Amino acid sequence: MALLRQAAGLADLLALALAGLVWMRAGPTPLAFSPLEGALIAFLLPVMTFLLMRAFGPVHLGQMLRLPWTVLEAMAYPALVGLTAVLLALATLGGQAAHALVLWPALAGMLLMASRLLVSTAAQFGVRQGWLRRRIAIIGASEEAEGLIADLTAPENVEPPDMVGIFDDRDATRRPAALHGVPVRGDVRALAALAARERIDVIVIALPMRRAIDILRVIQQVQWLSSDVMVMLGGDNAAPQGAPRPLIAGRPALRLVRAPVPGAAILVKGALDKLLAAGLSLVVLPVLALAAIAIRLESPGPVLFRQRRVGQFGRPFEVLKLRTLRLDPADDGRRGVREGDRRITRVGAFLRATCIDEMPQIINVLRGEMSFVGPRPHVPGIEVAGLPMEEIVPGYGARHRLKPGITGWAQVNGLSGTIAGPAMAREVVAHDLAYLSEWSLWLDLRILARTAAVFMLGRDAFEARRHDWRDV
């Protein structure tokens, strides 16, 4: 949906720019203005019109589906800017200049209307197909939930969603089978299992604030999902002062968890992963071949090291690496590798220092199990200082909201290798969560650039430098 909004804004800008070019070469313009004056006006009029349109806020899907946005607004903004320009020309330049400027709002209005008709048609098609409908799940079979569903499914709602269902932790005998036609599909664990298989854009917690403990427990259960998590406001629910209050079907809500990557951006990130992986595969093949030969010559055992790791949504997968340790069938990976570990071979030490041992994970990227940039995947049930990671770092599960990465923000800041203790565990997870909250494609590119520098210059795999997250 964000991508469609950006496309609508770009279409507006292109239509206005084209109107400026056509106006500059139209009949009366060359007679009223010099080429330089005409070019300057042809630049300023579209820019001023576009800025005026943006001043009233970003375009929403509901606007794209309505005829007034398509027709009336397309005519109103160019007409307002054009009328202002005509009046200024009459007062300062004379009738010939004003006559030339009259053509501008007509050209801009027609081209803007044409572009918006295309965008509106695309939006209506996307809604009919379900691509642009927000998929909403509700936690809590309550009166608040019933009222929200009534508003969401009302005919006058211009942004109709797909209702995934209602989820309630009460016993089946104490909860209704459905509310306002939306079925109760189980408890919160059922929602988590469903979200691992299907896209869910928004999770709404329809519980009163007096059940704050239940709300916190629910957040812990869904924090690793790639969805916006909101709690309904109103009644005895009040937002903290100054907190932003997004609206759901006109009802105020408080966003507790934000989706790390918008739906359209995740498609772009995935496409870039696949393109980069396909291109690098050809480049790294000779390096991997030489590394494989060196590994087999030095010690017996397979060239590739395979190990189960935790992926997106907590799903396990098999990560691939070049083997850098002497073969130990009893090693499950929980104790990791420490500095001076005698299991590291001479070839393995070189491969680890240059990050070549990570190159087979390009196959994991091509399979869709990993991304180039993201939190590094950990072994299931990872322990630090004899304690599960979840006990050491509250909110640890939130790092599973994105696909794990070959490299990440923690790694380019020296937090690589085995997690040595609770303090380092907190640092790693803090970096991972900061990456999720501040994600952008530009940040991914910067992390890749720093990773490439490490690959070319070498690094100490056990060095742990602390950097502020914004110090990129």
CSV table of C-alpha atoms in Angstrom, one decimal:
chain,number,residue,atom,x,y,z
A,1,MET,CA,0.0,0.0,0.0
A,2,ALA,CA,2.9,2.4,0.8
A,3,LEU,CA,4.3,1.6,-2.7
A,4,LEU,CA,1.0,2.6,-4.3
A,5,ARG,CA,0.9,5.8,-2.4
A,6,GLN,CA,4.4,6.6,-3.6
A,7,ALA,CA,3.4,5.7,-7.1
A,8,ALA,CA,0.4,8.0,-6.9
A,9,GLY,CA,2.6,10.9,-5.8
A,10,LEU,CA,5.2,10.2,-8.6
A,11,ALA,CA,2.4,10.0,-11.2
A,12,ASP,CA,1.1,13.4,-10.0
A,13,LEU,CA,4.6,14.9,-10.3
A,14,LEU,CA,5.2,13.5,-13.7
A,15,ALA,CA,1.8,14.7,-15.0
A,16,LEU,CA,2.5,18.2,-13.7
A,17,ALA,CA,6.0,18.2,-15.2
A,18,LEU,CA,4.6,17.1,-18.5
A,19,ALA,CA,2.1,19.9,-18.3
A,20,GLY,CA,4.9,22.4,-17.8
A,21,LEU,CA,6.8,21.1,-20.8
A,22,VAL,CA,3.7,21.3,-23.0
A,23,TRP,CA,2.8,24.8,-21.8
A,24,MET,CA,6.3,26.1,-22.4
A,25,ARG,CA,6.1,25.1,-26.1
A,26,ALA,CA,2.4,26.1,-26.5
A,27,GLY,CA,1.2,28.8,-28.9
A,28,PRO,CA,1.0,32.0,-26.7
A,29,THR,CA,3.9,31.2,-24.4
A,30,PRO,CA,6.9,31.9,-26.7
A,31,LEU,CA,5.2,35.3,-27.6
A,32,ALA,CA,4.7,36.4,-24.0
A,33,PHE,CA,8.0,35.1,-22.4
A,34,SER,CA,11.6,34.7,-23.3
A,35,PRO,CA,12.9,31.1,-23.4
A,36,LEU,CA,14.5,31.5,-20.0
A,37,GLU,CA,11.4,33.0,-18.5
A,38,GLY,CA,9.2,30.3,-20.0
A,39,ALA,CA,11.5,27.5,-18.7
A,40,LEU,CA,11.5,29.1,-15.2
A,41,ILE,CA,7.7,29.4,-15.1
A,42,ALA,CA,7.3,25.9,-16.5
A,43,PHE,CA,9.4,24.6,-13.6
A,44,LEU,CA,7.9,26.7,-10.8
A,45,LEU,CA,4.2,26.1,-11.6
A,46,PRO,CA,4.4,22.3,-11.3
A,47,VAL,CA,6.6,22.5,-8.2
A,48,MET,CA,4.2,24.9,-6.5
A,49,THR,CA,1.2,22.8,-7.4
A,50,PHE,CA,2.8,19.6,-6.2
A,51,LEU,CA,3.9,21.2,-2.9
A,52,LEU,CA,0.4,22.5,-2.4
A,53,MET,CA,-1.0,19.0,-2.9
A,54,ARG,CA,1.5,17.4,-0.5
A,55,ALA,CA,0.7,20.1,2.1
A,56,PHE,CA,-2.6,18.4,2.6
A,57,GLY,CA,-1.0,15.1,3.6
A,58,PRO,CA,-0.1,11.9,1.8
A,59,VAL,CA,-2.7,10.2,-0.4
A,60,HIS,CA,-4.5,7.3,1.2
A,61,LEU,CA,-6.1,4.3,-0.5
A,62,GLY,CA,-9.6,5.5,0.4
A,63,GLN,CA,-8.9,8.7,-1.6
A,64,MET,CA,-7.7,6.8,-4.6
A,65,LEU,CA,-11.0,4.8,-4.7
A,66,ARG,CA,-13.2,8.0,-4.6
A,67,LEU,CA,-14.2,10.0,-7.7
A,68,PRO,CA,-13.6,13.4,-6.0
A,69,TRP,CA,-9.9,12.6,-5.6
A,70,THR,CA,-9.7,11.6,-9.2
A,71,VAL,CA,-11.6,14.5,-10.8
A,72,LEU,CA,-12.2,17.4,-8.4
A,73,GLU,CA,-8.8,17.6,-6.7
A,74,ALA,CA,-7.1,17.1,-10.0
A,75,MET,CA,-8.8,20.3,-11.3
A,76,ALA,CA,-8.7,22.3,-8.1
A,77,TYR,CA,-5.0,22.5,-7.3
A,78,PRO,CA,-3.8,23.5,-10.8
A,79,ALA,CA,-6.7,26.0,-11.0
A,80,LEU,CA,-5.7,27.6,-7.7
A,81,VAL,CA,-2.1,27.9,-8.6
A,82,GLY,CA,-2.9,29.0,-12.2
A,83,LEU,CA,-5.4,31.7,-11.0
A,84,THR,CA,-2.8,33.1,-8.6
A,85,ALA,CA,-0.3,33.2,-11.4
A,86,VAL,CA,-2.7,34.9,-13.8
A,87,LEU,CA,-3.6,37.6,-11.3
A,88,LEU,CA,0.0,38.3,-10.5
A,89,ALA,CA,0.7,38.5,-14.3
A,90,LEU,CA,-2.1,41.0,-14.8
A,91,ALA,CA,-0.8,43.2,-12.0
A,92,THR,CA,2.8,43.2,-13.1
A,93,LEU,CA,3.3,41.9,-16.7
A,94,GLY,CA,0.2,42.7,-18.6
A,95,GLY,CA,-2.5,41.0,-20.5
A,96,GLN,CA,-0.4,39.0,-22.9
A,97,ALA,CA,1.5,37.2,-20.1
A,98,ALA,CA,-1.8,36.5,-18.3
A,99,HIS,CA,-3.3,35.1,-21.4
A,100,ALA,CA,-0.4,32.7,-21.8
A,101,LEU,CA,-0.7,31.6,-18.2
A,102,VAL,CA,-4.4,30.8,-18.5
A,103,LEU,CA,-3.4,27.7,-20.5
A,104,TRP,CA,-1.5,26.2,-17.6
A,105,PRO,CA,-4.4,25.0,-15.3
A,106,ALA,CA,-6.2,23.5,-18.3
A,107,LEU,CA,-3.2,21.4,-19.4
A,108,ALA,CA,-2.2,20.4,-15.8
A,109,GLY,CA,-5.8,19.5,-14.9
A,110,MET,CA,-6.3,17.3,-17.9
A,111,LEU,CA,-3.0,15.4,-17.5
A,112,LEU,CA,-3.4,15.1,-13.8
A,113,MET,CA,-6.9,13.7,-14.2
A,114,ALA,CA,-5.6,11.2,-16.7
A,115,SER,CA,-2.9,10.0,-14.4
A,116,ARG,CA,-5.2,9.7,-11.4
A,117,LEU,CA,-7.7,7.8,-13.5
A,118,LEU,CA,-5.0,5.2,-14.1
A,119,VAL,CA,-4.0,5.1,-10.4
A,120,SER,CA,-7.6,4.9,-9.3
A,121,THR,CA,-8.2,2.0,-11.7
A,122,ALA,CA,-5.1,0.2,-10.4
A,123,ALA,CA,-6.2,0.7,-6.8
A,124,GLN,CA,-9.8,-0.6,-7.5
A,125,PHE,CA,-8.3,-3.6,-9.2
A,126,GLY,CA,-5.9,-4.2,-6.3
A,127,VAL,CA,-8.8,-4.0,-3.8
A,128,ARG,CA,-10.9,-6.4,-5.8
A,129,GLN,CA,-8.0,-8.9,-6.0
A,130,GLY,CA,-7.3,-8.5,-2.3
A,131,TRP,CA,-3.7,-7.2,-2.8
A,132,LEU,CA,-4.4,-3.8,-1.3
A,133,ARG,CA,-6.7,-5.0,1.5
A,134,ARG,CA,-5.1,-4.9,4.9
A,135,ARG,CA,-5.4,-8.3,6.6
A,136,ILE,CA,-6.5,-7.6,10.2
A,137,ALA,CA,-6.6,-10.0,13.1
A,138,ILE,CA,-8.2,-9.1,16.4
A,139,ILE,CA,-7.2,-10.4,19.8
A,140,GLY,CA,-10.1,-10.5,22.3
A,141,ALA,CA,-13.7,-11.4,21.6
A,142,SER,CA,-15.0,-8.3,23.4
A,143,GLU,CA,-17.6,-5.6,22.9
A,144,GLU,CA,-14.8,-3.4,21.6
A,145,ALA,CA,-13.9,-6.0,19.0
A,146,GLU,CA,-17.5,-6.3,17.9
A,147,GLY,CA,-17.8,-2.5,17.5
A,148,LEU,CA,-14.5,-2.3,15.6
A,149,ILE,CA,-15.6,-5.1,13.2
A,150,ALA,CA,-18.9,-3.4,12.5
A,151,ASP,CA,-17.0,-0.2,11.5
A,152,LEU,CA,-14.4,-2.1,9.5
A,153,THR,CA,-17.0,-4.0,7.5
A,154,ALA,CA,-19.5,-1.2,7.1
A,155,PRO,CA,-20.3,-0.3,3.4
A,156,GLU,CA,-19.2,3.3,4.0
A,157,ASN,CA,-15.7,2.2,5.0
A,158,VAL,CA,-13.7,3.2,1.9
A,159,GLU,CA,-10.7,1.0,2.8
A,160,PRO,CA,-12.4,-2.4,3.4
A,161,PRO,CA,-10.0,-5.0,5.0
A,162,ASP,CA,-9.8,-8.7,5.0
A,163,MET,CA,-10.8,-9.9,8.4
A,164,VAL,CA,-8.4,-12.8,9.3
A,165,GLY,CA,-10.4,-13.7,12.4
A,166,ILE,CA,-10.7,-13.2,16.1
A,167,PHE,CA,-8.4,-14.9,18.6
A,168,ASP,CA,-9.1,-15.3,22.3
A,169,ASP,CA,-7.2,-17.2,25.1
A,170,ARG,CA,-10.4,-18.0,27.0
A,171,ASP,CA,-11.7,-21.6,27.0
A,172,ALA,CA,-13.9,-22.5,24.0
A,173,THR,CA,-16.9,-22.7,26.3
A,174,ARG,CA,-16.4,-19.1,27.5
A,175,ARG,CA,-15.9,-17.4,24.2
A,176,PRO,CA,-18.3,-16.8,21.3
A,177,ALA,CA,-18.1,-18.7,18.0
A,178,ALA,CA,-18.1,-15.5,16.0
A,179,LEU,CA,-18.6,-11.7,16.3
A,180,HIS,CA,-20.5,-9.8,13.7
A,181,GLY,CA,-19.8,-12.6,11.2
A,182,VAL,CA,-16.1,-12.9,11.9
A,183,PRO,CA,-15.2,-16.4,13.4
A,184,VAL,CA,-13.2,-16.9,16.5
A,185,ARG,CA,-10.4,-19.1,15.2
A,186,GLY,CA,-8.6,-20.1,18.5
A,187,ASP,CA,-6.2,-18.6,20.9
A,188,VAL,CA,-3.2,-16.4,20.5
A,189,ARG,CA,-1.0,-19.4,19.8
A,190,ALA,CA,-3.2,-20.3,16.9
A,191,LEU,CA,-2.7,-16.7,15.6
A,192,ALA,CA,1.1,-17.1,15.8
A,193,ALA,CA,0.9,-20.3,13.9
A,194,LEU,CA,-1.3,-18.8,11.2
A,195,ALA,CA,1.0,-15.7,10.9
A,196,ALA,CA,3.9,-18.0,10.2
A,197,ARG,CA,2.0,-19.2,7.1
A,198,GLU,CA,0.0,-16.2,5.9
A,199,ARG,CA,0.5,-12.5,5.7
A,200,ILE,CA,-1.1,-10.5,8.5
A,201,ASP,CA,-0.7,-6.7,8.3
A,202,VAL,CA,-2.3,-5.6,11.5
A,203,ILE,CA,-3.0,-7.2,14.9
A,204,VAL,CA,-5.5,-5.3,17.0
A,205,ILE,CA,-5.6,-6.0,20.7
A,206,ALA,CA,-9.2,-5.3,21.8
A,207,LEU,CA,-8.7,-5.6,25.5
A,208,PRO,CA,-9.2,-2.9,28.1
A,209,MET,CA,-6.1,-1.3,29.7
A,210,ARG,CA,-7.2,-2.7,33.1
A,211,ARG,CA,-6.0,-6.1,31.7
A,212,ALA,CA,-2.5,-4.6,31.2
A,213,ILE,CA,-0.9,-7.9,32.3
A,214,ASP,CA,-2.8,-9.8,29.6
A,215,ILE,CA,-1.9,-7.2,27.0
A,216,LEU,CA,1.8,-7.5,27.9
A,217,ARG,CA,1.6,-11.3,27.7
A,218,VAL,CA,0.0,-11.0,24.3
A,219,ILE,CA,2.7,-8.7,23.1
A,220,GLN,CA,5.4,-11.2,24.1
A,221,GLN,CA,3.6,-13.9,22.1
A,222,VAL,CA,3.3,-11.9,18.9
A,223,GLN,CA,6.4,-9.6,19.1
A,224,TRP,CA,8.2,-11.8,16.5
A,225,LEU,CA,5.5,-11.4,13.9
A,226,SER,CA,6.0,-9.0,11.0
A,227,SER,CA,2.8,-7.1,11.7
A,228,ASP,CA,1.7,-3.8,13.3
A,229,VAL,CA,0.4,-4.5,16.7
A,230,MET,CA,-2.1,-2.0,18.1
A,231,VAL,CA,-4.3,-1.7,21.2
A,232,MET,CA,-7.7,0.0,20.9
A,233,LEU,CA,-8.3,3.2,22.8
A,234,GLY,CA,-11.4,4.8,24.0
A,235,GLY,CA,-13.5,4.1,27.1
A,236,ASP,CA,-11.1,3.3,29.9
A,237,ASN,CA,-8.2,3.0,27.5
A,238,ALA,CA,-6.2,6.3,27.2
A,239,ALA,CA,-3.0,6.8,25.2
A,240,PRO,CA,0.0,8.3,27.0
A,241,GLN,CA,0.3,12.0,26.5
A,242,GLY,CA,2.0,12.9,23.3
A,243,ALA,CA,1.8,9.4,21.8
A,244,PRO,CA,0.8,9.1,18.1
A,245,ARG,CA,-2.7,7.8,17.7
A,246,PRO,CA,-3.3,6.0,14.4
A,247,LEU,CA,-7.0,5.4,13.4
A,248,ILE,CA,-8.6,2.1,12.6
A,249,ALA,CA,-11.9,2.6,10.9
A,250,GLY,CA,-12.0,6.1,12.5
A,251,ARG,CA,-11.3,4.6,16.0
A,252,PRO,CA,-8.2,5.8,17.9
A,253,ALA,CA,-5.5,3.2,18.6
A,254,LEU,CA,-2.0,3.0,20.1
A,255,ARG,CA,0.7,1.3,18.0
A,256,LEU,CA,2.7,-0.9,20.3
A,257,VAL,CA,4.8,-2.7,17.7
A,258,ARG,CA,5.6,-1.5,14.2
A,259,ALA,CA,6.1,-3.8,11.3
A,260,PRO,CA,9.9,-3.7,10.6
A,261,VAL,CA,9.5,-3.6,6.8
A,262,PRO,CA,6.4,-2.4,5.0
A,263,GLY,CA,4.8,-4.9,2.7
A,264,ALA,CA,6.0,-3.3,-0.6
A,265,ALA,CA,9.5,-2.7,0.7
A,266,ILE,CA,9.8,-6.4,1.8
A,267,LEU,CA,9.2,-7.4,-1.9
A,268,VAL,CA,11.9,-5.0,-3.0
A,269,LYS,CA,14.3,-6.3,-0.3
A,270,GLY,CA,13.6,-9.9,-1.4
A,271,ALA,CA,14.1,-9.1,-5.1
A,272,LEU,CA,17.4,-7.4,-4.4
A,273,ASP,CA,18.5,-10.4,-2.3
A,274,LYS,CA,17.7,-12.8,-5.2
A,275,LEU,CA,19.4,-10.6,-7.8
A,276,LEU,CA,22.5,-10.0,-5.7
A,277,ALA,CA,22.7,-13.7,-4.8
A,278,ALA,CA,22.4,-14.8,-8.5
A,279,GLY,CA,25.2,-12.4,-9.5
A,280,LEU,CA,27.5,-13.2,-6.7
A,281,SER,CA,27.1,-16.9,-7.2
A,282,LEU,CA,29.2,-16.7,-10.4
A,283,VAL,CA,31.9,-14.6,-8.7
A,284,VAL,CA,32.4,-16.7,-5.6
A,285,LEU,CA,32.3,-20.2,-7.3
A,286,PRO,CA,36.1,-20.1,-8.0
A,287,VAL,CA,36.8,-19.0,-4.4
A,288,LEU,CA,34.6,-21.8,-3.0
A,289,ALA,CA,36.2,-24.4,-5.2
A,290,LEU,CA,39.7,-23.5,-3.9
A,291,ALA,CA,38.4,-23.4,-0.3
A,292,ALA,CA,36.8,-26.8,-0.7
A,293,ILE,CA,40.1,-28.3,-2.0
A,294,ALA,CA,42.0,-26.8,0.9
A,295,ILE,CA,39.5,-28.1,3.5
A,296,ARG,CA,39.6,-31.7,2.1
A,297,LEU,CA,43.4,-31.7,2.0
A,298,GLU,CA,43.8,-30.6,5.6
A,299,SER,CA,41.3,-32.7,7.5
A,300,PRO,CA,38.8,-35.5,6.9
A,301,GLY,CA,35.1,-34.7,6.8
A,302,PRO,CA,32.6,-32.9,4.6
A,303,VAL,CA,33.4,-29.5,3.0
A,304,LEU,CA,30.0,-28.0,4.0
A,305,PHE,CA,28.9,-27.6,7.6
A,306,ARG,CA,25.1,-27.9,8.0
A,307,GLN,CA,23.4,-26.8,11.2
A,308,ARG,CA,19.8,-26.1,12.2
A,309,ARG,CA,19.1,-22.5,12.9
A,310,VAL,CA,16.1,-20.4,13.8
A,311,GLY,CA,14.7,-18.4,10.9
A,312,GLN,CA,11.9,-15.9,10.4
A,313,PHE,CA,8.9,-16.4,12.6
A,314,GLY,CA,10.9,-19.0,14.6
A,315,ARG,CA,10.9,-21.5,11.7
A,316,PRO,CA,13.9,-23.8,11.7
A,317,PHE,CA,16.1,-24.1,8.6
A,318,GLU,CA,19.5,-25.6,7.8
A,319,VAL,CA,22.3,-23.0,7.4
A,320,LEU,CA,25.2,-23.7,5.2
A,321,LYS,CA,28.9,-22.8,5.9
A,322,LEU,CA,32.3,-24.0,4.9
A,323,ARG,CA,33.6,-26.3,7.6
A,324,THR,CA,36.3,-24.6,9.7
A,325,LEU,CA,36.5,-27.1,12.6
A,326,ARG,CA,37.7,-30.6,12.9
A,327,LEU,CA,34.8,-33.0,12.6
A,328,ASP,CA,32.9,-33.6,15.9
A,329,PRO,CA,29.6,-35.5,15.4
A,330,ALA,CA,28.6,-34.7,19.1
A,331,ASP,CA,28.8,-30.9,18.6
A,332,ASP,CA,25.3,-29.4,18.4
A,333,GLY,CA,26.6,-25.8,18.1
A,334,ARG,CA,25.3,-24.5,21.4
A,335,ARG,CA,28.7,-23.9,22.9
A,336,GLY,CA,29.9,-22.0,19.8
A,337,VAL,CA,33.5,-21.3,19.0
A,338,ARG,CA,35.8,-19.3,21.2
A,339,GLU,CA,39.1,-17.6,20.7
A,340,GLY,CA,42.0,-20.1,20.6
A,341,ASP,CA,39.6,-23.0,20.1
A,342,ARG,CA,41.7,-26.0,19.3
A,343,ARG,CA,39.1,-27.4,17.0
A,344,ILE,CA,39.7,-24.6,14.4
A,345,THR,CA,41.9,-25.8,11.5
A,346,ARG,CA,44.6,-23.7,9.9
A,347,VAL,CA,42.5,-23.3,6.8
A,348,GLY,CA,39.4,-22.7,9.0
A,349,ALA,CA,41.2,-19.8,10.8
A,350,PHE,CA,41.9,-18.1,7.4
A,351,LEU,CA,38.3,-18.7,6.2
A,352,ARG,CA,36.8,-17.3,9.4
A,353,ALA,CA,39.1,-14.2,9.3
A,354,THR,CA,38.1,-13.4,5.7
A,355,CYS,CA,34.4,-14.3,6.1
A,356,ILE,CA,34.8,-16.8,3.2
A,357,ASP,CA,33.3,-19.5,5.4
A,358,GLU,CA,29.9,-17.6,5.2
A,359,MET,CA,29.8,-17.6,1.4
A,360,PRO,CA,27.7,-20.9,1.0
A,361,GLN,CA,24.8,-19.0,2.7
A,362,ILE,CA,24.2,-17.4,-0.7
A,363,ILE,CA,22.4,-20.7,-1.3
A,364,ASN,CA,20.2,-20.0,1.7
A,365,VAL,CA,19.4,-16.6,0.2
A,366,LEU,CA,18.4,-18.2,-3.1
A,367,ARG,CA,16.2,-20.6,-1.2
A,368,GLY,CA,14.4,-17.7,0.5
A,369,GLU,CA,15.6,-18.8,4.0
A,370,MET,CA,17.9,-15.9,4.6
A,371,SER,CA,18.6,-12.3,3.4
A,372,PHE,CA,21.9,-10.7,2.9
A,373,VAL,CA,21.3,-8.3,5.7
A,374,GLY,CA,19.4,-9.1,8.9
A,375,PRO,CA,20.0,-10.5,12.4
A,376,ARG,CA,22.3,-13.5,12.4
A,377,PRO,CA,20.5,-16.8,12.8
A,378,HIS,CA,21.1,-18.6,16.2
A,379,VAL,CA,20.9,-22.3,17.0
A,380,PRO,CA,17.6,-23.4,18.6
A,381,GLY,CA,17.6,-23.1,22.3
A,382,ILE,CA,20.8,-21.0,22.4
A,383,GLU,CA,22.2,-20.6,25.9
A,384,VAL,CA,24.6,-18.0,27.3
A,385,ALA,CA,26.3,-18.6,30.6
A,386,GLY,CA,24.0,-21.6,31.1
A,387,LEU,CA,20.8,-19.6,30.7
A,388,PRO,CA,18.4,-19.5,27.7
A,389,MET,CA,18.7,-16.4,25.7
A,390,GLU,CA,15.0,-15.5,26.3
A,391,GLU,CA,15.7,-15.2,30.0
A,392,ILE,CA,18.8,-13.0,29.6
A,393,VAL,CA,17.3,-10.6,27.0
A,394,PRO,CA,13.6,-9.8,27.3
A,395,GLY,CA,12.1,-9.3,23.8
A,396,TYR,CA,14.7,-11.6,22.2
A,397,GLY,CA,12.0,-13.2,20.0
A,398,ALA,CA,11.3,-9.9,18.2
A,399,ARG,CA,14.6,-10.3,16.2
A,400,HIS,CA,12.8,-13.2,14.3
A,401,ARG,CA,10.4,-10.7,12.6
A,402,LEU,CA,12.8,-10.5,9.6
A,403,LYS,CA,14.7,-13.2,7.7
A,404,PRO,CA,18.1,-13.8,9.3
A,405,GLY,CA,21.0,-12.3,7.4
A,406,ILE,CA,24.5,-13.3,6.3
A,407,THR,CA,25.7,-10.0,7.8
A,408,GLY,CA,24.0,-7.5,10.1
A,409,TRP,CA,24.3,-4.3,12.1
A,410,ALA,CA,25.7,-6.2,15.1
A,411,GLN,CA,28.4,-7.9,12.9
A,412,VAL,CA,29.7,-4.8,11.2
A,413,ASN,CA,30.1,-3.3,14.7
A,414,GLY,CA,32.4,-6.1,15.8
A,415,LEU,CA,29.7,-8.2,17.6
A,416,SER,CA,30.5,-11.4,15.7
A,417,GLY,CA,31.6,-14.8,16.7
A,418,THR,CA,30.4,-16.6,19.8
A,419,ILE,CA,28.4,-14.6,22.3
A,420,ALA,CA,30.7,-14.5,25.3
A,421,GLY,CA,28.4,-13.6,28.1
A,422,PRO,CA,25.1,-11.9,29.1
A,423,ALA,CA,26.5,-8.4,28.5
A,424,MET,CA,27.4,-9.2,24.9
A,425,ALA,CA,24.1,-11.0,24.4
A,426,ARG,CA,22.3,-7.8,25.3
A,427,GLU,CA,24.5,-5.8,23.0
A,428,VAL,CA,23.8,-8.1,20.0
A,429,VAL,CA,20.1,-8.2,20.5
A,430,ALA,CA,20.0,-4.4,21.1
A,431,HIS,CA,21.8,-3.9,17.7
A,432,ASP,CA,19.4,-6.4,16.0
A,433,LEU,CA,16.3,-4.6,17.4
A,434,ALA,CA,17.7,-1.2,16.4
A,435,TYR,CA,18.2,-2.5,12.9
A,436,LEU,CA,14.6,-3.7,12.8
A,437,SER,CA,13.2,-0.4,14.1
A,438,GLU,CA,15.3,1.8,11.8
A,439,TRP,CA,15.3,-0.4,8.7
A,440,SER,CA,15.7,1.1,5.2
A,441,LEU,CA,17.2,-0.1,1.9
A,442,TRP,CA,19.8,2.6,2.3
A,443,LEU,CA,20.8,1.1,5.7
A,444,ASP,CA,21.1,-2.3,4.1
A,445,LEU,CA,23.4,-0.9,1.4
A,446,ARG,CA,25.6,0.7,4.0
A,447,ILE,CA,25.9,-2.5,6.0
A,448,LEU,CA,26.8,-4.4,2.8
A,449,ALA,CA,29.4,-1.8,2.0
A,450,ARG,CA,31.0,-2.2,5.5
A,451,THR,CA,30.8,-5.9,5.1
A,452,ALA,CA,32.7,-5.7,1.8
A,453,ALA,CA,35.3,-3.6,3.5
A,454,VAL,CA,35.8,-6.2,6.2
A,455,PHE,CA,36.1,-8.9,3.5
A,456,MET,CA,38.8,-7.0,1.6
A,457,LEU,CA,40.7,-5.8,4.7
A,458,GLY,CA,40.2,-8.7,7.0
A,459,ARG,CA,38.9,-8.7,10.5
A,460,ASP,CA,39.4,-10.4,13.9
A,461,ALA,CA,36.3,-12.6,14.2
A,462,PHE,CA,36.4,-12.3,18.0
A,463,GLU,CA,36.8,-8.6,18.4
A,464,ALA,CA,33.7,-6.8,19.9
A,465,ARG,CA,33.7,-3.1,19.5
A,466,ARG,CA,30.8,-1.0,20.8
A,467,HIS,CA,29.3,1.6,18.6
A,468,ASP,CA,26.2,3.8,18.9
A,469,TRP,CA,23.6,2.4,16.5
A,470,ARG,CA,23.4,5.6,14.5
A,471,ASP,CA,27.2,5.7,14.0
A,472,VAL,CA,27.2,4.2,10.5
